[in-house]
């Protein structure tokens, strides 16, 4: 099979398409012929050497795929073969074939293309956990979604709209019109101006009940200041560190140095909460994740979840795909097709 290999840490020239032996499904596993694989910000950070959860290099990245079942392990039902499915993959998804435990697949909703299917797991599970499970977002509460035009951002917008929350979102200005059309109440430029006073003006000085922040470093400090009484802040990434080579290392060190500390007594007295999410540390919580997945599939069937694929790149265009995200050009999901 052909696979996208991150050969070592570095710039996009370390990405190669290589031939690897076809994987074979073992007990309780299925072999999927990949039609589309999600590309995530984590794949970029892994290539830059800034993603501690990634496998040792050389490695095949890829947390999610959509495709058809090609074969099943011994004791599994052969009726699964040829079925269109979506799967969470613990790496290895950016290849023509991948093996996953049966528990990590679900049937692809008919109305979704394979590309849209591959846009579901990481973005929507992350957004669901942040907004619903941990953030407890309620109707008429206000939520600030950072990077609202990104993959997780658009997923969070779908869910927040369904809940009936008032939505505020930071994004590059080129994405604002799209975001408004998609239902975002208040797009905010966060690159050409200080977004906090703008948000405070828009909320009559009160702030918001929930912020989800994947930027990290000093951004977490500012997002915390945007919270209204009973507000919660969900932290889930450090995009601000993104860069290749020594620049990335320096940015990561700066982000760590600028990371705020939250004292329990201060949280108590200010009626605020701070929580963290790492979907990549949920592999032992299959039942919980399956519960979230069935809510997401319900949302797809009812039409309030609409995975948006911005662009597909072929495996051979992997360098362009990484550069597209690094240049902040993507709106929603970028997928790879073999
Ligand atoms: N903890 C978890 O479980 C989990 C799961 C999924 C994703 N994440 C994190 O969530 C964030 C978003 O992930 P995603 O896969 O959905 O990607 P994404 O949002 O598509 O990421 C790209 C967008 O992020 C914004 N951005 C902010 N800082 C950036 C930077 N330094 N360089 C390039 N783009 C930057 C840009 O949009 P604008 O300029 O328009 O804002 C860009 O278009 C990442 O930090 C990722 O690591 C965490």
Short mmCIF file of C-alpha atoms and ligand atoms in Angstrom, two decimals:
data_model
loop_
_atom_site.label_atom_id
_atom_site.label_comp_id
_atom_site.label_asym_id
_atom_site.label_seq_id
_atom_site.Cartn_x
_atom_site.Cartn_y
_atom_site.Cartn_z
CA UNK A 1 0.00 0.00 0.00
CA UNK A 2 0.99 3.68 -0.39
CA UNK A 3 1.21 5.78 2.75
CA UNK A 4 2.11 9.34 3.69
CA UNK A 5 5.23 9.14 5.84
CA UNK A 6 6.58 11.86 8.12
CA UNK A 7 10.19 10.80 7.83
CA UNK A 8 11.61 13.11 10.54
CA UNK A 9 10.97 16.48 12.20
CA UNK A 10 11.18 19.42 9.83
CA UNK A 11 9.64 21.42 7.04
CA UNK A 12 7.23 19.95 4.49
CA UNK A 13 10.08 18.32 2.53
CA UNK A 14 10.24 15.60 5.22
CA UNK A 15 6.83 14.33 4.03
CA UNK A 16 7.10 11.44 1.55
CA UNK A 17 4.70 8.99 -0.07
CA UNK A 18 6.20 5.52 0.44
CA UNK A 19 5.19 1.91 -0.15
CA UNK A 20 4.58 -0.15 2.98
CA UNK A 21 3.42 -3.78 3.51
CA UNK A 22 -0.38 -4.19 3.54
CA UNK A 23 -1.60 -4.50 7.16
CA UNK A 24 -3.54 -7.61 8.20
CA UNK A 25 -6.49 -7.46 10.61
CA UNK A 26 -6.13 -9.47 13.84
CA UNK A 27 -8.71 -10.58 16.41
CA UNK A 28 -11.50 -8.00 16.73
CA UNK A 29 -10.05 -5.82 13.98
CA UNK A 30 -11.15 -4.68 10.54
CA UNK A 31 -9.09 -3.67 7.52
CA UNK A 32 -10.34 -0.48 5.86
CA UNK A 33 -9.63 0.64 2.31
CA UNK A 34 -9.23 4.36 2.85
CA UNK A 35 -11.15 6.69 0.52
CA UNK A 36 -10.42 9.85 2.54
CA UNK A 37 -8.30 10.63 5.60
CA UNK A 38 -8.58 13.71 7.80
CA UNK A 39 -5.62 16.08 8.08
CA UNK A 40 -5.47 17.70 11.50
CA UNK A 41 -3.44 20.46 13.09
CA UNK A 42 -1.86 17.73 15.23
CA UNK A 43 -0.30 16.28 12.03
CA UNK A 44 1.34 19.63 11.35
CA UNK A 45 2.63 19.93 14.93
CA UNK A 46 3.89 16.32 14.78
CA UNK A 47 5.88 17.08 11.61
CA UNK A 48 7.32 20.16 13.33
CA UNK A 49 8.39 17.99 16.29
CA UNK A 50 5.97 19.79 18.63
CA UNK A 51 3.46 17.00 19.30
CA UNK A 52 4.47 14.78 22.22
CA UNK A 53 1.57 12.33 21.60
CA UNK A 54 2.81 11.42 18.09
CA UNK A 55 4.46 8.08 17.24
CA UNK A 56 8.26 7.85 16.79
CA UNK A 57 9.44 8.87 13.30
CA UNK A 58 9.40 7.74 10.59
CA UNK A 59 5.64 7.37 11.04
CA UNK A 60 2.31 7.40 9.25
CA UNK A 61 0.04 9.96 10.88
CA UNK A 62 -3.75 10.04 10.62
CA UNK A 63 -6.39 9.98 13.33
CA UNK A 64 -9.46 9.38 11.16
CA UNK A 65 -10.59 7.86 7.90
CA UNK A 66 -13.65 7.06 5.83
CA UNK A 67 -13.60 4.08 3.52
CA UNK A 68 -14.94 0.60 2.96
CA UNK A 69 -14.29 -2.56 4.94
CA UNK A 70 -11.85 -4.66 2.91
CA UNK A 71 -11.47 -7.62 5.30
CA UNK A 72 -12.21 -8.62 8.90
CA UNK A 73 -10.33 -10.55 11.59
CA UNK A 74 -11.18 -14.25 12.18
CA UNK A 75 -14.20 -14.17 14.44
CA UNK A 76 -15.89 -11.05 13.01
CA UNK A 77 -18.97 -11.06 10.78
CA UNK A 78 -17.94 -11.16 7.10
CA UNK A 79 -21.11 -9.26 6.22
CA UNK A 80 -19.14 -6.15 7.20
CA UNK A 81 -16.94 -6.50 4.11
CA UNK A 82 -17.64 -3.72 1.54
CA UNK A 83 -19.61 -1.64 4.09
CA UNK A 84 -18.85 2.11 4.04
CA UNK A 85 -17.52 3.17 7.44
CA UNK A 86 -15.88 5.99 9.33
CA UNK A 87 -13.12 5.21 11.84
CA UNK A 88 -10.93 6.76 14.49
CA UNK A 89 -7.40 5.52 13.87
CA UNK A 90 -4.62 5.69 16.39
CA UNK A 91 -2.29 6.87 13.66
CA UNK A 92 -1.74 5.15 10.33
CA UNK A 93 -4.88 6.63 8.72
CA UNK A 94 -3.04 8.52 5.97
CA UNK A 95 -2.51 5.35 3.93
CA UNK A 96 -4.41 3.30 1.37
CA UNK A 97 -5.18 0.65 4.01
CA UNK A 98 -5.46 0.78 7.78
CA UNK A 99 -6.39 -1.74 10.49
CA UNK A 100 -8.59 -0.62 13.40
CA UNK A 101 -10.44 -2.31 16.27
CA UNK A 102 -14.11 -2.88 15.43
CA UNK A 103 -15.03 -0.65 18.39
CA UNK A 104 -13.51 2.38 16.62
CA UNK A 105 -15.68 2.28 13.50
CA UNK A 106 -19.22 3.40 12.76
CA UNK A 107 -21.33 3.15 9.64
CA UNK A 108 -20.90 6.12 7.31
CA UNK A 109 -24.16 8.09 7.16
CA UNK A 110 -25.44 7.69 3.60
CA UNK A 111 -25.84 11.40 2.95
CA UNK A 112 -22.14 12.07 3.58
CA UNK A 113 -19.44 11.67 0.97
CA UNK A 114 -16.30 9.81 2.06
CA UNK A 115 -14.53 13.19 2.34
CA UNK A 116 -17.24 14.51 4.65
CA UNK A 117 -17.14 11.27 6.64
CA UNK A 118 -13.42 11.75 7.28
CA UNK A 119 -14.21 15.26 8.56
CA UNK A 120 -16.39 13.98 11.39
CA UNK A 121 -14.50 12.10 14.14
CA UNK A 122 -11.77 14.43 15.43
CA UNK A 123 -13.54 17.75 14.88
CA UNK A 124 -16.98 16.79 16.13
CA UNK A 125 -15.91 14.57 19.04
CA UNK A 126 -13.58 17.32 20.26
CA UNK A 127 -16.27 19.97 19.90
CA UNK A 128 -18.88 17.73 21.56
CA UNK A 129 -16.65 17.01 24.54
CA UNK A 130 -15.77 20.71 24.92
CA UNK A 131 -19.23 22.22 24.52
CA UNK A 132 -21.60 19.55 25.79
CA UNK A 133 -19.81 17.07 28.03
CA UNK A 134 -17.33 19.30 29.84
CA UNK A 135 -18.48 22.83 28.96
CA UNK A 136 -22.17 22.17 29.76
CA UNK A 137 -23.25 24.88 27.29
CA UNK A 138 -26.92 25.89 27.72
CA UNK A 139 -29.49 27.63 25.55
CA UNK A 140 -29.01 31.40 25.56
CA UNK A 141 -25.58 31.22 27.16
CA UNK A 142 -22.79 32.97 25.27
CA UNK A 143 -19.87 31.00 23.86
CA UNK A 144 -16.60 32.24 22.37
CA UNK A 145 -15.13 29.84 19.83
CA UNK A 146 -11.51 30.64 18.98
CA UNK A 147 -10.41 29.75 15.42
CA UNK A 148 -14.10 29.49 14.56
CA UNK A 149 -13.24 28.97 10.89
CA UNK A 150 -11.06 25.90 11.53
CA UNK A 151 -12.11 22.27 11.65
CA UNK A 152 -12.97 22.10 15.35
CA UNK A 153 -14.28 25.67 15.21
CA UNK A 154 -16.92 24.97 12.56
CA UNK A 155 -17.93 21.77 14.36
CA UNK A 156 -18.35 23.73 17.60
CA UNK A 157 -20.46 26.29 15.76
CA UNK A 158 -22.87 23.60 14.50
CA UNK A 159 -23.29 22.26 18.03
CA UNK A 160 -23.59 25.67 19.72
CA UNK A 161 -26.28 26.76 17.23
CA UNK A 162 -28.21 23.56 17.89
CA UNK A 163 -28.05 24.19 21.65
CA UNK A 164 -29.37 27.71 21.04
CA UNK A 165 -26.35 29.58 22.43
CA UNK A 166 -25.23 33.07 21.36
CA UNK A 167 -22.06 32.57 19.34
CA UNK A 168 -18.92 34.69 19.18
CA UNK A 169 -15.94 33.51 17.16
CA UNK A 170 -12.42 34.67 16.41
CA UNK A 171 -11.03 34.02 12.94
CA UNK A 172 -8.94 35.60 10.19
CA UNK A 173 -11.12 38.29 8.56
CA UNK A 174 -11.20 36.48 5.19
CA UNK A 175 -13.43 33.85 6.88
CA UNK A 176 -15.96 36.20 8.47
CA UNK A 177 -18.52 36.26 5.63
CA UNK A 178 -18.51 32.49 5.40
CA UNK A 179 -18.90 32.18 9.17
CA UNK A 180 -21.86 34.58 9.23
CA UNK A 181 -23.54 32.59 6.47
CA UNK A 182 -22.91 29.48 8.52
CA UNK A 183 -24.74 31.03 11.49
CA UNK A 184 -22.02 32.65 13.62
CA UNK A 185 -23.64 35.64 15.37
CA UNK A 186 -20.46 37.69 15.92
CA UNK A 187 -17.22 37.05 14.00
CA UNK A 188 -14.27 38.87 15.61
CA UNK A 189 -10.91 39.70 14.06
CA UNK A 190 -8.22 38.55 16.51
CA UNK A 191 -5.14 39.13 14.39
CA UNK A 192 -5.46 42.83 13.46
CA UNK A 193 -6.79 44.02 16.82
CA UNK A 194 -7.16 43.11 20.50
CA UNK A 195 -10.27 40.90 20.53
CA UNK A 196 -11.04 41.16 24.27
CA UNK A 197 -12.43 44.75 24.34
CA UNK A 198 -14.44 43.96 21.21
CA UNK A 199 -16.00 40.93 22.88
CA UNK A 200 -16.67 42.89 26.05
CA UNK A 201 -18.43 45.62 24.04
CA UNK A 202 -20.54 43.06 22.23
CA UNK A 203 -21.59 41.39 25.49
CA UNK A 204 -22.39 44.61 27.34
CA UNK A 205 -19.26 44.20 29.49
CA UNK A 206 -20.34 40.84 30.90
CA UNK A 207 -18.27 38.34 28.91
CA UNK A 208 -19.28 34.81 27.98
CA UNK A 209 -20.21 31.63 29.82
CA UNK A 210 -17.89 29.40 27.79
CA UNK A 211 -14.64 29.90 25.89
CA UNK A 212 -12.89 27.14 23.98
CA UNK A 213 -9.23 27.96 23.37
CA UNK A 214 -6.74 25.89 21.31
CA UNK A 215 -4.14 28.68 21.07
CA UNK A 216 -2.39 28.28 24.42
CA UNK A 217 0.15 30.48 26.20
CA UNK A 218 -0.95 34.06 26.85
CA UNK A 219 -4.22 33.46 25.00
CA UNK A 220 -5.45 31.31 27.91
CA UNK A 221 -4.88 34.22 30.25
CA UNK A 222 -6.93 36.55 28.07
CA UNK A 223 -9.68 34.01 27.43
CA UNK A 224 -10.06 33.53 31.18
CA UNK A 225 -10.62 37.29 31.51
CA UNK A 226 -13.45 37.00 28.98
CA UNK A 227 -15.49 34.77 31.32
CA UNK A 228 -18.70 35.92 32.90
CA UNK A 229 -19.63 34.70 36.42
CA UNK A 230 -20.18 30.89 36.25
CA UNK A 231 -18.06 30.90 33.09
CA UNK A 232 -15.96 27.93 32.00
CA UNK A 233 -12.82 27.84 29.87
CA UNK A 234 -11.88 24.69 27.94
CA UNK A 235 -8.23 24.50 26.85
CA UNK A 236 -7.32 22.00 24.16
CA UNK A 237 -4.29 23.00 22.12
CA UNK A 238 -1.21 25.14 21.59
CA UNK A 239 -1.45 26.31 17.97
CA UNK A 240 0.53 29.38 18.89
CA UNK A 241 3.71 27.26 19.01
CA UNK A 242 3.34 26.14 15.39
CA UNK A 243 6.56 26.60 13.34
CA UNK A 244 9.32 24.36 12.00
CA UNK A 245 12.80 24.04 13.45
CA UNK A 246 14.23 26.22 16.19
CA UNK A 247 11.47 28.83 15.74
CA UNK A 248 8.85 26.28 16.80
CA UNK A 249 10.89 25.23 19.85
CA UNK A 250 11.29 28.87 20.92
CA UNK A 251 7.59 29.55 20.43
CA UNK A 252 6.70 26.47 22.48
CA UNK A 253 9.00 27.60 25.30
CA UNK A 254 7.46 31.08 25.22
CA UNK A 255 3.92 29.63 25.26
CA UNK A 256 4.79 27.44 28.24
CA UNK A 257 6.34 30.39 30.08
CA UNK A 258 3.20 32.47 29.42
CA UNK A 259 0.79 29.75 30.54
CA UNK A 260 -1.33 31.08 33.42
CA UNK A 261 -1.88 29.18 36.69
CA UNK A 262 -5.33 28.98 38.20
CA UNK A 263 -5.60 28.72 41.96
CA UNK A 264 -8.60 26.69 43.23
CA UNK A 265 -9.46 29.38 45.78
CA UNK A 266 -9.51 32.05 43.09
CA UNK A 267 -11.71 29.86 40.91
CA UNK A 268 -14.06 29.35 43.84
CA UNK A 269 -14.30 33.02 44.72
CA UNK A 270 -14.75 34.11 41.11
CA UNK A 271 -17.27 31.37 40.25
CA UNK A 272 -15.28 30.15 37.26
CA UNK A 273 -14.06 26.85 35.94
CA UNK A 274 -11.09 25.78 33.82
CA UNK A 275 -10.90 22.37 32.18
CA UNK A 276 -8.74 20.63 29.62
CA UNK A 277 -9.47 18.14 26.86
CA UNK A 278 -7.20 15.81 24.91
CA UNK A 279 -9.20 13.50 22.67
CA UNK A 280 -6.01 11.54 22.01
CA UNK A 281 -6.08 10.40 25.64
CA UNK A 282 -9.57 8.90 25.41
CA UNK A 283 -8.70 5.53 23.83
CA UNK A 284 -9.60 3.66 27.03
CA UNK A 285 -13.01 5.32 27.22
CA UNK A 286 -14.58 3.65 24.20
CA UNK A 287 -18.09 3.60 25.68
CA UNK A 288 -18.07 7.30 26.44
CA UNK A 289 -16.78 8.17 22.98
CA UNK A 290 -19.35 5.82 21.38
CA UNK A 291 -22.08 7.71 23.25
CA UNK A 292 -20.84 11.03 21.86
CA UNK A 293 -20.55 9.49 18.39
CA UNK A 294 -24.18 8.39 18.39
CA UNK A 295 -25.29 11.93 19.32
CA UNK A 296 -23.17 13.28 16.45
CA UNK A 297 -24.63 10.76 14.00
CA UNK A 298 -28.11 11.78 15.19
CA UNK A 299 -27.12 15.41 14.44
CA UNK A 300 -26.00 14.43 10.93
CA UNK A 301 -29.27 12.59 10.30
CA UNK A 302 -31.32 15.49 11.66
CA UNK A 303 -29.31 17.98 9.61
CA UNK A 304 -27.87 20.22 12.35
CA UNK A 305 -24.42 18.72 11.93
CA UNK A 306 -23.00 19.52 8.51
CA UNK A 307 -19.34 18.54 8.10
CA UNK A 308 -17.72 21.08 5.79
CA UNK A 309 -14.78 20.02 3.65
CA UNK A 310 -12.80 22.94 2.29
CA UNK A 311 -10.34 21.05 0.09
CA UNK A 312 -9.13 17.56 -0.73
CA UNK A 313 -5.48 16.97 -1.57
CA UNK A 314 -4.06 13.76 -3.01
CA UNK A 315 -1.37 11.92 -1.03
CA UNK A 316 1.16 13.25 -3.56
CA UNK A 317 0.11 16.82 -2.68
CA UNK A 318 0.78 16.30 1.03
CA UNK A 319 3.26 19.20 1.23
CA UNK A 320 0.67 21.59 -0.27
CA UNK A 321 -1.95 20.32 2.18
CA UNK A 322 0.27 21.06 5.20
CA UNK A 323 1.20 24.47 3.80
CA UNK A 324 -2.45 25.31 3.15
CA UNK A 325 -3.30 24.85 6.85
CA UNK A 326 -0.11 26.52 8.08
CA UNK A 327 -0.93 29.56 5.93
CA UNK A 328 -4.35 29.68 7.68
CA UNK A 329 -6.12 29.33 4.33
CA UNK A 330 -8.44 26.51 5.35
CA UNK A 331 -12.08 27.01 6.26
CA UNK A 332 -13.19 23.83 8.00
CA UNK A 333 -11.67 20.51 7.06
CA UNK A 334 -8.79 19.51 4.84
CA UNK A 335 -8.79 15.87 3.75
CA UNK A 336 -6.36 13.63 1.91
CA UNK A 337 -7.39 11.18 -0.78
CA UNK A 338 -5.14 8.35 -1.98
N1 LIG B 1 -7.05 18.48 22.46
C1 LIG B 1 -7.69 17.86 21.50
O1 LIG B 1 -8.27 16.81 21.71
C2 LIG B 1 -7.73 18.48 20.13
C3 LIG B 1 -8.44 17.86 19.09
C4 LIG B 1 -8.48 18.50 17.85
C5 LIG B 1 -7.81 19.70 17.65
N2 LIG B 1 -7.10 20.24 18.67
C6 LIG B 1 -6.42 21.53 18.51
O2 LIG B 1 -7.36 22.47 18.04
C7 LIG B 1 -6.75 23.39 17.16
C8 LIG B 1 -7.50 23.41 15.85
O3 LIG B 1 -7.30 22.14 15.21
P1 LIG B 1 -7.92 21.81 13.78
O4 LIG B 1 -7.38 20.46 13.39
O5 LIG B 1 -9.36 22.03 13.78
O6 LIG B 1 -7.19 22.80 12.82
P2 LIG B 1 -7.74 24.10 12.14
O7 LIG B 1 -8.67 24.80 13.06
O8 LIG B 1 -8.14 23.78 10.80
O9 LIG B 1 -6.36 24.91 12.18
C9 LIG B 1 -6.03 25.81 11.31
C10 LIG B 1 -6.55 27.20 11.68
O10 LIG B 1 -6.10 27.60 12.98
C11 LIG B 1 -5.88 28.99 12.99
N3 LIG B 1 -4.56 29.21 13.59
C12 LIG B 1 -4.33 29.70 14.82
N4 LIG B 1 -3.06 29.77 15.08
C13 LIG B 1 -2.40 29.32 14.01
C14 LIG B 1 -1.04 29.17 13.68
N5 LIG B 1 -0.08 29.49 14.54
N6 LIG B 1 -0.72 28.67 12.47
C15 LIG B 1 -1.67 28.34 11.62
N7 LIG B 1 -2.99 28.45 11.88
C16 LIG B 1 -3.36 28.96 13.06
C17 LIG B 1 -6.02 29.47 11.56
O11 LIG B 1 -7.30 30.04 11.39
P3 LIG B 1 -7.63 31.57 11.71
O12 LIG B 1 -6.41 32.39 11.46
O13 LIG B 1 -8.77 31.91 10.85
O14 LIG B 1 -8.05 31.55 13.16
C18 LIG B 1 -5.99 28.19 10.73
O15 LIG B 1 -6.75 28.27 9.57
C19 LIG B 1 -5.27 22.97 17.11
O16 LIG B 1 -4.54 23.66 18.09
C20 LIG B 1 -5.31 21.50 17.46
O17 LIG B 1 -4.10 21.02 17.96
C21 LIG B 1 -7.06 19.65 19.90
#
